[in-house]
Amino acid sequence: MRTLLTTFALLACGAALSQSPPGWQLILKPFKGTYSVYGGGLGDPYAPKAGDRHMAFSVEGRVAKEMFEAMGPDLKGVCGAEDGGRIRQRAEVSCSFHVKDGYHCNFGFDLTSGKSIGGSIC
């Protein structure tokens, strides 16, 4: 029985490893961004307190470009899409590209529940 379990575990590991492209490695990369901790909502924030604490993140540059490109397609007729701006959104993650400002992405978390929330408002 133990041999059977060991064999199964080795096969499962081999199958998982075979799913990755050759030469690909999981590498953590630095990125540039900002964050804010607040209570309430982004439209009417106040000082965070117990049971009401949220965090909004904004990232830019290469990480935002990678996120933007992975999301596609652009949204049409939405706030921020004027003057050549491009907006993409999936669930609570919103990314934009503007020729003048480059790539930016926003997302957030409700720190009390751990749920994903929006990280920006228009």
Short mmCIF file of N, CA and C in Angstrom, two decimals:
data_model
loop_
_atom_site.label_atom_id
_atom_site.label_comp_id
_atom_site.label_asym_id
_atom_site.label_seq_id
_atom_site.Cartn_x
_atom_site.Cartn_y
_atom_site.Cartn_z
N MET A 1 0.82 -1.19 0.00
CA MET A 1 0.00 0.00 0.00
C MET A 1 0.87 1.26 0.00
N ARG A 2 1.92 1.26 0.83
CA ARG A 2 2.81 2.42 0.91
C ARG A 2 3.50 2.65 -0.43
N THR A 3 3.90 1.58 -1.10
CA THR A 3 4.55 1.69 -2.41
C THR A 3 3.58 2.28 -3.42
N LEU A 4 2.33 1.88 -3.36
CA LEU A 4 1.32 2.40 -4.26
C LEU A 4 1.13 3.91 -4.05
N LEU A 5 1.07 4.34 -2.79
CA LEU A 5 0.92 5.77 -2.48
C LEU A 5 2.14 6.56 -2.93
N THR A 6 3.33 6.03 -2.72
CA THR A 6 4.55 6.71 -3.15
C THR A 6 4.58 6.84 -4.66
N THR A 7 4.22 5.78 -5.35
CA THR A 7 4.18 5.82 -6.82
C THR A 7 3.18 6.86 -7.31
N PHE A 8 2.00 6.88 -6.70
CA PHE A 8 0.98 7.86 -7.08
C PHE A 8 1.47 9.29 -6.85
N ALA A 9 2.13 9.52 -5.70
CA ALA A 9 2.64 10.86 -5.40
C ALA A 9 3.70 11.29 -6.41
N LEU A 10 4.58 10.39 -6.79
CA LEU A 10 5.61 10.71 -7.78
C LEU A 10 4.99 10.99 -9.14
N LEU A 11 4.00 10.23 -9.53
CA LEU A 11 3.31 10.48 -10.81
C LEU A 11 2.60 11.82 -10.79
N ALA A 12 1.97 12.17 -9.67
CA ALA A 12 1.27 13.45 -9.56
C ALA A 12 2.26 14.61 -9.66
N CYS A 13 3.39 14.48 -8.99
CA CYS A 13 4.42 15.53 -9.06
C CYS A 13 4.96 15.66 -10.48
N GLY A 14 5.21 14.54 -11.12
CA GLY A 14 5.71 14.57 -12.49
C GLY A 14 4.72 15.21 -13.44
N ALA A 15 3.44 14.92 -13.26
CA ALA A 15 2.41 15.52 -14.11
C ALA A 15 2.33 17.02 -13.89
N ALA A 16 2.43 17.44 -12.65
CA ALA A 16 2.39 18.88 -12.36
C ALA A 16 3.58 19.60 -12.98
N LEU A 17 4.75 19.01 -12.87
CA LEU A 17 5.95 19.63 -13.43
C LEU A 17 5.92 19.66 -14.95
N SER A 18 5.28 18.67 -15.55
CA SER A 18 5.26 18.62 -17.01
C SER A 18 4.33 19.67 -17.61
N GLN A 19 3.50 20.34 -16.81
CA GLN A 19 2.58 21.36 -17.30
C GLN A 19 3.28 22.69 -17.57
N SER A 20 4.43 22.92 -16.98
CA SER A 20 5.15 24.18 -17.15
C SER A 20 5.96 24.15 -18.45
N PRO A 21 6.03 25.31 -19.15
CA PRO A 21 6.87 25.36 -20.35
C PRO A 21 8.32 25.08 -20.00
N PRO A 22 9.07 24.48 -20.91
CA PRO A 22 10.48 24.19 -20.64
C PRO A 22 11.24 25.47 -20.30
N GLY A 23 12.03 25.43 -19.26
CA GLY A 23 12.85 26.56 -18.87
C GLY A 23 12.13 27.63 -18.06
N TRP A 24 10.81 27.52 -17.89
CA TRP A 24 10.06 28.51 -17.11
C TRP A 24 10.32 28.30 -15.63
N GLN A 25 10.48 29.39 -14.89
CA GLN A 25 10.66 29.33 -13.45
C GLN A 25 9.79 30.37 -12.78
N LEU A 26 9.27 30.05 -11.62
CA LEU A 26 8.53 31.02 -10.82
C LEU A 26 9.53 31.98 -10.20
N ILE A 27 9.46 33.24 -10.60
CA ILE A 27 10.39 34.25 -10.10
C ILE A 27 9.57 35.43 -9.59
N LEU A 28 9.81 35.83 -8.36
CA LEU A 28 9.16 37.02 -7.81
C LEU A 28 9.94 38.25 -8.27
N LYS A 29 9.24 39.23 -8.83
CA LYS A 29 9.88 40.42 -9.39
C LYS A 29 9.44 41.65 -8.62
N PRO A 30 10.32 42.63 -8.47
CA PRO A 30 9.92 43.88 -7.80
C PRO A 30 8.99 44.68 -8.70
N PHE A 31 8.19 45.54 -8.09
CA PHE A 31 7.32 46.42 -8.87
C PHE A 31 7.13 47.73 -8.13
N LYS A 32 6.64 48.73 -8.85
CA LYS A 32 6.40 50.04 -8.28
C LYS A 32 4.92 50.22 -8.05
N GLY A 33 4.56 50.69 -6.88
CA GLY A 33 3.16 50.90 -6.59
C GLY A 33 2.95 51.69 -5.33
N THR A 34 1.68 51.96 -5.07
CA THR A 34 1.28 52.68 -3.86
C THR A 34 0.09 51.95 -3.25
N TYR A 35 -0.21 52.27 -2.00
CA TYR A 35 -1.38 51.69 -1.35
C TYR A 35 -1.94 52.66 -0.33
N SER A 36 -3.17 52.41 0.06
CA SER A 36 -3.82 53.23 1.08
C SER A 36 -4.71 52.33 1.92
N VAL A 37 -4.71 52.55 3.22
CA VAL A 37 -5.60 51.83 4.14
C VAL A 37 -6.68 52.83 4.57
N TYR A 38 -7.94 52.41 4.52
CA TYR A 38 -9.04 53.34 4.81
C TYR A 38 -10.25 52.58 5.33
N GLY A 39 -11.17 53.31 5.89
CA GLY A 39 -12.47 52.77 6.28
C GLY A 39 -13.52 53.33 5.33
N GLY A 40 -14.71 52.79 5.37
CA GLY A 40 -15.77 53.27 4.48
C GLY A 40 -15.55 52.81 3.06
N GLY A 41 -15.87 53.68 2.11
CA GLY A 41 -15.69 53.38 0.69
C GLY A 41 -14.75 54.38 0.06
N LEU A 42 -14.24 54.06 -1.11
CA LEU A 42 -13.30 54.97 -1.77
C LEU A 42 -13.92 56.32 -2.10
N GLY A 43 -15.22 56.35 -2.34
CA GLY A 43 -15.91 57.60 -2.63
C GLY A 43 -16.10 58.48 -1.42
N ASP A 44 -16.07 57.89 -0.24
CA ASP A 44 -16.28 58.63 1.01
C ASP A 44 -15.47 57.95 2.12
N PRO A 45 -14.12 57.99 2.01
CA PRO A 45 -13.29 57.27 2.97
C PRO A 45 -13.16 58.01 4.30
N TYR A 46 -12.84 57.25 5.31
CA TYR A 46 -12.54 57.81 6.63
C TYR A 46 -11.49 56.92 7.29
N ALA A 47 -11.03 57.31 8.45
CA ALA A 47 -9.98 56.56 9.14
C ALA A 47 -10.46 55.13 9.39
N PRO A 48 -9.60 54.15 9.13
CA PRO A 48 -10.00 52.76 9.35
C PRO A 48 -10.23 52.50 10.83
N LYS A 49 -11.10 51.54 11.12
CA LYS A 49 -11.36 51.14 12.50
C LYS A 49 -11.61 49.63 12.52
N ALA A 50 -11.65 49.06 13.69
CA ALA A 50 -11.89 47.63 13.82
C ALA A 50 -13.17 47.24 13.10
N GLY A 51 -13.10 46.23 12.27
CA GLY A 51 -14.26 45.76 11.54
C GLY A 51 -14.55 46.53 10.26
N ASP A 52 -13.78 47.57 9.99
CA ASP A 52 -13.99 48.38 8.78
C ASP A 52 -12.63 48.88 8.30
N ARG A 53 -11.92 48.00 7.64
CA ARG A 53 -10.56 48.32 7.17
C ARG A 53 -10.39 47.75 5.78
N HIS A 54 -10.05 48.63 4.84
CA HIS A 54 -9.86 48.25 3.45
C HIS A 54 -8.48 48.71 3.00
N MET A 55 -7.99 48.09 1.93
CA MET A 55 -6.71 48.49 1.37
C MET A 55 -6.84 48.57 -0.13
N ALA A 56 -6.44 49.71 -0.69
CA ALA A 56 -6.45 49.93 -2.13
C ALA A 56 -5.01 49.94 -2.61
N PHE A 57 -4.75 49.26 -3.72
CA PHE A 57 -3.42 49.19 -4.31
C PHE A 57 -3.44 49.80 -5.70
N SER A 58 -2.36 50.45 -6.07
CA SER A 58 -2.17 50.96 -7.42
C SER A 58 -0.77 50.57 -7.85
N VAL A 59 -0.67 49.88 -8.98
CA VAL A 59 0.65 49.49 -9.50
C VAL A 59 0.81 50.11 -10.88
N GLU A 60 2.05 50.33 -11.28
CA GLU A 60 2.31 50.94 -12.57
C GLU A 60 3.55 50.33 -13.21
N GLY A 61 3.79 50.70 -14.45
CA GLY A 61 4.97 50.22 -15.15
C GLY A 61 4.80 48.81 -15.68
N ARG A 62 5.88 48.06 -15.64
CA ARG A 62 5.91 46.73 -16.26
C ARG A 62 4.85 45.77 -15.72
N VAL A 63 4.68 45.74 -14.39
CA VAL A 63 3.69 44.82 -13.82
C VAL A 63 2.29 45.20 -14.30
N ALA A 64 1.99 46.50 -14.37
CA ALA A 64 0.68 46.94 -14.86
C ALA A 64 0.51 46.60 -16.34
N LYS A 65 1.57 46.74 -17.11
CA LYS A 65 1.49 46.38 -18.53
C LYS A 65 1.20 44.89 -18.70
N GLU A 66 1.87 44.05 -17.92
CA GLU A 66 1.63 42.61 -18.00
C GLU A 66 0.20 42.27 -17.61
N MET A 67 -0.32 42.93 -16.57
CA MET A 67 -1.69 42.70 -16.16
C MET A 67 -2.66 43.16 -17.25
N PHE A 68 -2.44 44.36 -17.78
CA PHE A 68 -3.29 44.93 -18.83
C PHE A 68 -3.35 44.02 -20.04
N GLU A 69 -2.20 43.57 -20.51
CA GLU A 69 -2.14 42.72 -21.69
C GLU A 69 -2.81 41.37 -21.47
N ALA A 70 -2.78 40.86 -20.25
CA ALA A 70 -3.38 39.57 -19.96
C ALA A 70 -4.91 39.65 -19.87
N MET A 71 -5.44 40.86 -19.65
CA MET A 71 -6.87 41.00 -19.40
C MET A 71 -7.71 41.09 -20.66
N GLY A 72 -7.40 41.91 -21.60
CA GLY A 72 -8.14 42.14 -22.84
C GLY A 72 -9.59 41.73 -22.78
N PRO A 73 -10.45 42.15 -23.62
CA PRO A 73 -10.28 43.29 -24.52
C PRO A 73 -10.60 44.62 -23.82
N ASP A 74 -10.38 45.73 -24.52
CA ASP A 74 -10.69 47.05 -23.99
C ASP A 74 -12.19 47.22 -23.78
N LEU A 75 -12.56 47.98 -22.75
CA LEU A 75 -13.95 48.37 -22.55
C LEU A 75 -14.20 49.63 -23.36
N LYS A 76 -15.38 49.76 -23.88
CA LYS A 76 -15.74 50.93 -24.70
C LYS A 76 -16.73 51.81 -23.95
N GLY A 77 -16.62 53.12 -24.15
CA GLY A 77 -17.58 54.06 -23.60
C GLY A 77 -17.62 54.12 -22.09
N VAL A 78 -16.51 53.88 -21.43
CA VAL A 78 -16.46 53.94 -19.96
C VAL A 78 -15.60 55.11 -19.52
N CYS A 79 -15.78 55.52 -18.28
CA CYS A 79 -14.99 56.61 -17.71
C CYS A 79 -13.50 56.28 -17.82
N GLY A 80 -12.73 57.20 -18.35
CA GLY A 80 -11.29 57.00 -18.51
C GLY A 80 -10.89 56.57 -19.91
N ALA A 81 -11.87 56.16 -20.73
CA ALA A 81 -11.56 55.69 -22.08
C ALA A 81 -11.58 56.83 -23.09
N GLU A 82 -11.83 58.05 -22.65
CA GLU A 82 -11.82 59.18 -23.56
C GLU A 82 -10.38 59.60 -23.86
N ASP A 83 -10.20 60.40 -24.89
CA ASP A 83 -8.89 60.94 -25.29
C ASP A 83 -7.85 59.84 -25.53
N GLY A 84 -8.27 58.73 -26.11
CA GLY A 84 -7.33 57.67 -26.45
C GLY A 84 -6.99 56.74 -25.31
N GLY A 85 -7.59 56.92 -24.14
CA GLY A 85 -7.33 56.03 -23.02
C GLY A 85 -7.92 54.65 -23.27
N ARG A 86 -7.28 53.65 -22.77
CA ARG A 86 -7.76 52.27 -22.90
C ARG A 86 -7.97 51.70 -21.51
N ILE A 87 -9.14 51.09 -21.29
CA ILE A 87 -9.51 50.55 -19.98
C ILE A 87 -9.83 49.07 -20.14
N ARG A 88 -9.32 48.28 -19.21
CA ARG A 88 -9.67 46.85 -19.15
C ARG A 88 -10.00 46.52 -17.71
N GLN A 89 -11.01 45.67 -17.52
CA GLN A 89 -11.41 45.31 -16.16
C GLN A 89 -11.86 43.87 -16.11
N ARG A 90 -11.47 43.18 -15.07
CA ARG A 90 -11.92 41.82 -14.78
C ARG A 90 -12.24 41.80 -13.30
N ALA A 91 -13.50 41.50 -13.00
CA ALA A 91 -13.98 41.49 -11.61
C ALA A 91 -13.57 42.81 -10.95
N GLU A 92 -12.79 42.76 -9.91
CA GLU A 92 -12.43 43.96 -9.15
C GLU A 92 -11.06 44.54 -9.50
N VAL A 93 -10.46 44.06 -10.58
CA VAL A 93 -9.16 44.57 -11.03
C VAL A 93 -9.38 45.44 -12.25
N SER A 94 -8.91 46.68 -12.19
CA SER A 94 -9.08 47.62 -13.28
C SER A 94 -7.71 48.12 -13.73
N CYS A 95 -7.46 48.08 -15.05
CA CYS A 95 -6.19 48.55 -15.60
C CYS A 95 -6.46 49.56 -16.71
N SER A 96 -5.53 50.48 -16.87
CA SER A 96 -5.67 51.49 -17.91
C SER A 96 -4.34 51.75 -18.58
N PHE A 97 -4.44 52.27 -19.81
CA PHE A 97 -3.27 52.74 -20.53
C PHE A 97 -3.61 54.10 -21.13
N HIS A 98 -2.76 55.07 -20.86
CA HIS A 98 -2.85 56.39 -21.46
C HIS A 98 -1.46 56.74 -21.99
N VAL A 99 -1.40 57.25 -23.20
CA VAL A 99 -0.11 57.56 -23.83
C VAL A 99 0.74 58.43 -22.91
N LYS A 100 0.13 59.40 -22.28
CA LYS A 100 0.86 60.35 -21.42
C LYS A 100 1.34 59.71 -20.10
N ASP A 101 0.52 58.81 -19.52
CA ASP A 101 0.81 58.28 -18.19
C ASP A 101 1.29 56.83 -18.16
N GLY A 102 1.13 56.09 -19.24
CA GLY A 102 1.53 54.69 -19.26
C GLY A 102 0.48 53.78 -18.67
N TYR A 103 0.91 52.64 -18.14
CA TYR A 103 0.03 51.61 -17.63
C TYR A 103 -0.17 51.76 -16.12
N HIS A 104 -1.40 51.57 -15.66
CA HIS A 104 -1.75 51.61 -14.24
C HIS A 104 -2.82 50.56 -13.97
N CYS A 105 -2.73 49.88 -12.83
CA CYS A 105 -3.77 48.94 -12.42
C CYS A 105 -4.13 49.20 -10.96
N ASN A 106 -5.40 49.00 -10.65
CA ASN A 106 -5.91 49.21 -9.30
C ASN A 106 -6.73 48.01 -8.85
N PHE A 107 -6.60 47.67 -7.58
CA PHE A 107 -7.37 46.59 -6.98
C PHE A 107 -7.32 46.79 -5.48
N GLY A 108 -8.17 46.08 -4.76
CA GLY A 108 -8.20 46.26 -3.32
C GLY A 108 -8.72 45.03 -2.61
N PHE A 109 -8.65 45.12 -1.28
CA PHE A 109 -9.12 44.03 -0.42
C PHE A 109 -9.84 44.61 0.78
N ASP A 110 -10.91 43.95 1.16
CA ASP A 110 -11.56 44.22 2.44
C ASP A 110 -10.76 43.41 3.45
N LEU A 111 -10.00 44.06 4.29
CA LEU A 111 -9.10 43.36 5.21
C LEU A 111 -9.84 42.64 6.33
N THR A 112 -11.10 42.99 6.55
CA THR A 112 -11.88 42.31 7.57
C THR A 112 -12.35 40.94 7.06
N SER A 113 -12.81 40.90 5.81
CA SER A 113 -13.33 39.65 5.26
C SER A 113 -12.31 38.92 4.38
N GLY A 114 -11.32 39.65 3.86
CA GLY A 114 -10.35 39.07 2.94
C GLY A 114 -10.83 39.08 1.50
N LYS A 115 -12.03 39.61 1.24
CA LYS A 115 -12.57 39.61 -0.10
C LYS A 115 -11.96 40.71 -0.97
N SER A 116 -11.89 40.42 -2.25
CA SER A 116 -11.40 41.39 -3.24
C SER A 116 -12.44 42.49 -3.42
N ILE A 117 -11.97 43.73 -3.51
CA ILE A 117 -12.83 44.87 -3.78
C ILE A 117 -12.15 45.76 -4.79
N GLY A 118 -12.88 46.69 -5.36
CA GLY A 118 -12.27 47.63 -6.29
C GLY A 118 -11.22 48.49 -5.60
N GLY A 119 -10.24 48.93 -6.36
CA GLY A 119 -9.18 49.77 -5.80
C GLY A 119 -9.18 51.18 -6.34
N SER A 120 -10.20 51.52 -7.14
CA SER A 120 -10.28 52.88 -7.66
C SER A 120 -11.72 53.20 -8.01
N ILE A 121 -11.98 54.48 -8.13
CA ILE A 121 -13.27 54.95 -8.63
C ILE A 121 -12.98 55.95 -9.72
N CYS A 122 -13.91 56.12 -10.60
CA CYS A 122 -13.71 57.05 -11.72
C CYS A 122 -14.17 58.44 -11.32
#
